[in-house]
Amino acid sequence: MQKHFLTILLIAISIPVFAQNLGGKVFNQITKASLSGVNIKLEGSTSYAFASDDNGLFLKELSPGRYRIKASRVGYETYTILIELKAGQFLDLQIPLVETINSLSEIEVVSASRRNTSSLKLPFASSVLSRPSQSENIPRSTPESLSIIPGVFVQKTNHGGGSPFIRGLTGNQTLMLVDGIRMNNSTFRYGPNQYLNTVDPFSIDKIEVLRGSGSVQYGSDAMGGVIQVFTKDPGFSKSTNFKGSVSARYGSGNMEKSGSSEFVYSSSKLVFSGVLGLKNFGDLIGGDTTGRQSPSGYSESDASLKLKLKLSERAEISIANQFVQQNDVDVFHKVRLENFKINKMGVQGRNLSYVKFRMLQSSRLLNEINITGSLNNTIEERNNQKNSSFITGFERDKVSSSNLSAEIFSTLSSYWTANSGMEYYSDKINSIRNNTNSQSGALTTLRGLYPNNSSYLNTSLYSLHHLELAGFNAELGLRYNWLKASIFDKDLGDLQVSPGAFVWNTGLNYTLKDHHVYVSLNTGYRAPNIDDMGTLGIVDFRYELPSYALKPEKSYNSELGYKYAFKNLTLGAALYRNKMIDLITRIQTTQIIDGYKVYKKENTEQALIKGVEGFLGWQASKNFSFDMFTSFNHGQNLSKSEPLRRVPPFNGNISMKYKMTRLYVKGELAWADKQGRLAQGDRDDNRIPRNGTPGWKVLNIYSGYSFGKAHLKLSAQNLFNVDYRTHGSGINAVGRSLWMNVQYNL
């Protein structure tokens, strides 16, 4: 791999430097402030996509001809202009953007089609959240930031977790990506997990959520949808430039004391940037009757570094490392409800390193080439001790995931573009477990939760095609996936399993002025992983045995949607139906081990989720705006004639905001109905009340003020001190509290 990479790098360096003939600046039309990270798309004989730098500037070399330029950024209306570039001419553009409420306005999204595409013209449902650490809601963690996105419901098993549900599905039935690289590995478990919490919100530029689609675009696990995190990616600048900022956050009752710093060094050929942070989260204080929930706090350290080199005007390389480590993450409900003196994740973390090479070409067939190589190491350590027991248990799971992928973009005609590629992922699992007797000092070594030294290979080929003609936009895609699991179990023997899956999707959007109607059909799948096949031990409130004779889960999602965006009003709605077959489910056996019921997984069930979601945004005046969304899912286990497990209740969010140049005030009402439709598995889950999770309504107030280079944000949450939890959570949500964030730009 290293030899091939060096060859590619040498070829890229040998590409001649072209003269720059297009440049300009993007800025806020009212304040005249420069806007960084603006997506700029050029459509002509060939298509290009890039972003403005931290000074709002951009430079490009283009062939002479006519181009349509679109500039878009979350929070602003899309700017469109037609230009004609002549030979020997340098064109300097000044692009003013106008702020908008942007519930749906024509921003460019990547995740739905693996390329920059207008959100209005896509036959899929997608949402974008820009820079969560700087948003008005100042969310504590990355999962919690998603609570304001339609169709997403966030469950928290513990304070150090946060598992987003997309249209009723979570865990290994939804896919999470960071900068286009899979977070999901072969040990991701069914049901809620904590992994998205290992992404530092201060390092994020934007989060895209694709609902109801994703297996064709990104592979296994995307049965409910895709959550893709894009980390901050500063652009090159004309001259040498250095910028930085420091941030501090505090939550009342010592619920948070955090600090973060950011720096960017940029020049015409090099960019080096980083985000460093330390966080200390105290015990979460619940509502009026719960109070302090101890133990639930934890500490965290973060580092995100990125280096970009411009090899030529048409080629660049990016090298990045992301490190997050969380310590002593207590599982509150285990200590409170299951007779544990200690039950915590001693360490949970992620260390991702990657190299990305990007090259633009003048060829229609090879318009753009992207090559990525990465290594992602995750770790989870678990410590436990029962009350009145001398035995302390220790478990550690490490997964090393390496990746190599290549993608090409083609402009096949004036109305037909495509991107095709190959992805290869390889997981290596290290899993250990031991018990220590504090009286005798004896150490007993046991089999880990997963078979030690097992491996998992995941290889895919895909091709996505995009057609645009006379108001119609069509999306067509195919993917084939080969998988190979090699499980080495000293007790149960060695095994190799090689499942495969073929999926396709299609969608059609029709635009008539400001109205957009779409229909789509997406097939999805989730291949059985090491967690499905090799788990042996206690998981949540049950004991699991390995299951080797498994095949992929499959889904068939159909959707009908409508989008509208004109001047001060945006709205949208979608009806969807997701039929799932060959679901891998836990089947209870007659055994009891260590007081826990014993389960084994089988492909035994079919299920159906039907739902509706809608949202509306209204810019009532220059300073006042109104937003709302609702989401409803009805999940049914067709095999058992009972409700599907953990389906979120009817929920929504209503907010009103008053904003001036330096000041904003926002009121938010978040709510959820009671969820009384329970599967037997829900009734067996000690995190869910006997008669279901009660409904709740919570009022929050957010405000902020900017003075010079300093920015102050205040958040007053749960003003009426309601005692509540989101359905399926193991800990109650925060009670009445005050949060403060201060940022100073150097």
PDB file of C-alpha atoms in Angstrom, residues 160 194-195 198 298-301 323-330 343-351 377-383 394-398:
ATOM      1  CA  GLY A 160     -21.045   9.391  28.501  1.00  0.00           C
ATOM      2  CA  GLN A 194     -21.991   5.371  22.864  1.00  0.00           C
ATOM      3  CA  TYR A 195     -19.634   5.674  19.884  1.00  0.00           C
ATOM      4  CA  THR A 198     -16.251   9.964  20.924  1.00  0.00           C
ATOM      5  CA  TYR A 298     -16.465  11.478  33.468  1.00  0.00           C
ATOM      6  CA  SER A 299     -13.440  13.267  32.015  1.00  0.00           C
ATOM      7  CA  GLU A 300     -12.322  13.650  28.403  1.00  0.00           C
ATOM      8  CA  SER A 301      -9.289  14.781  26.391  1.00  0.00           C
ATOM      9  CA  PHE A 323      -7.903  11.469  19.155  1.00  0.00           C
ATOM     10  CA  VAL A 324     -10.585  11.286  21.853  1.00  0.00           C
ATOM     11  CA  GLN A 325     -10.271   9.502  25.199  1.00  0.00           C
ATOM     12  CA  GLN A 326     -12.922   9.397  27.929  1.00  0.00           C
ATOM     13  CA  ASN A 327     -12.135   8.062  31.397  1.00  0.00           C
ATOM     14  CA  ASP A 328     -14.282   6.526  34.146  1.00  0.00           C
ATOM     15  CA  VAL A 329     -17.586   6.668  32.297  1.00  0.00           C
ATOM     16  CA  ASP A 330     -20.033   5.271  34.846  1.00  0.00           C
ATOM     17  CA  ASN A 343     -19.899  -0.561  36.684  1.00  0.00           C
ATOM     18  CA  LYS A 344     -18.055   1.763  34.383  1.00  0.00           C
ATOM     19  CA  MET A 345     -16.102   2.083  31.182  1.00  0.00           C
ATOM     20  CA  GLY A 346     -12.634   2.785  32.516  1.00  0.00           C
ATOM     21  CA  VAL A 347     -11.563   3.997  29.083  1.00  0.00           C
ATOM     22  CA  GLN A 348     -13.506   4.538  25.900  1.00  0.00           C
ATOM     23  CA  GLY A 349     -11.919   6.265  22.958  1.00  0.00           C
ATOM     24  CA  ARG A 350     -11.063   6.577  19.303  1.00  0.00           C
ATOM     25  CA  ASN A 351      -7.875   7.356  17.383  1.00  0.00           C
ATOM     26  CA  ASN A 377      -8.329   2.319  16.558  1.00  0.00           C
ATOM     27  CA  THR A 378     -11.157   2.123  19.091  1.00  0.00           C
ATOM     28  CA  ILE A 379     -10.943   0.957  22.687  1.00  0.00           C
ATOM     29  CA  GLU A 380     -13.516   0.131  25.326  1.00  0.00           C
ATOM     30  CA  GLU A 381     -12.571  -0.995  28.821  1.00  0.00           C
ATOM     31  CA  ARG A 382     -15.223  -2.164  31.284  1.00  0.00           C
ATOM     32  CA  ASN A 383     -14.807  -2.484  35.054  1.00  0.00           C
ATOM     33  CA  PHE A 394     -12.078  -6.239  33.835  1.00  0.00           C
ATOM     34  CA  GLU A 395     -12.779  -6.386  30.092  1.00  0.00           C
ATOM     35  CA  ARG A 396     -11.021  -4.660  27.218  1.00  0.00           C
ATOM     36  CA  ASP A 397     -11.944  -4.657  23.525  1.00  0.00           C
ATOM     37  CA  LYS A 398      -9.670  -3.092  20.924  1.00  0.00           C
TER      38      LYS A 398
END
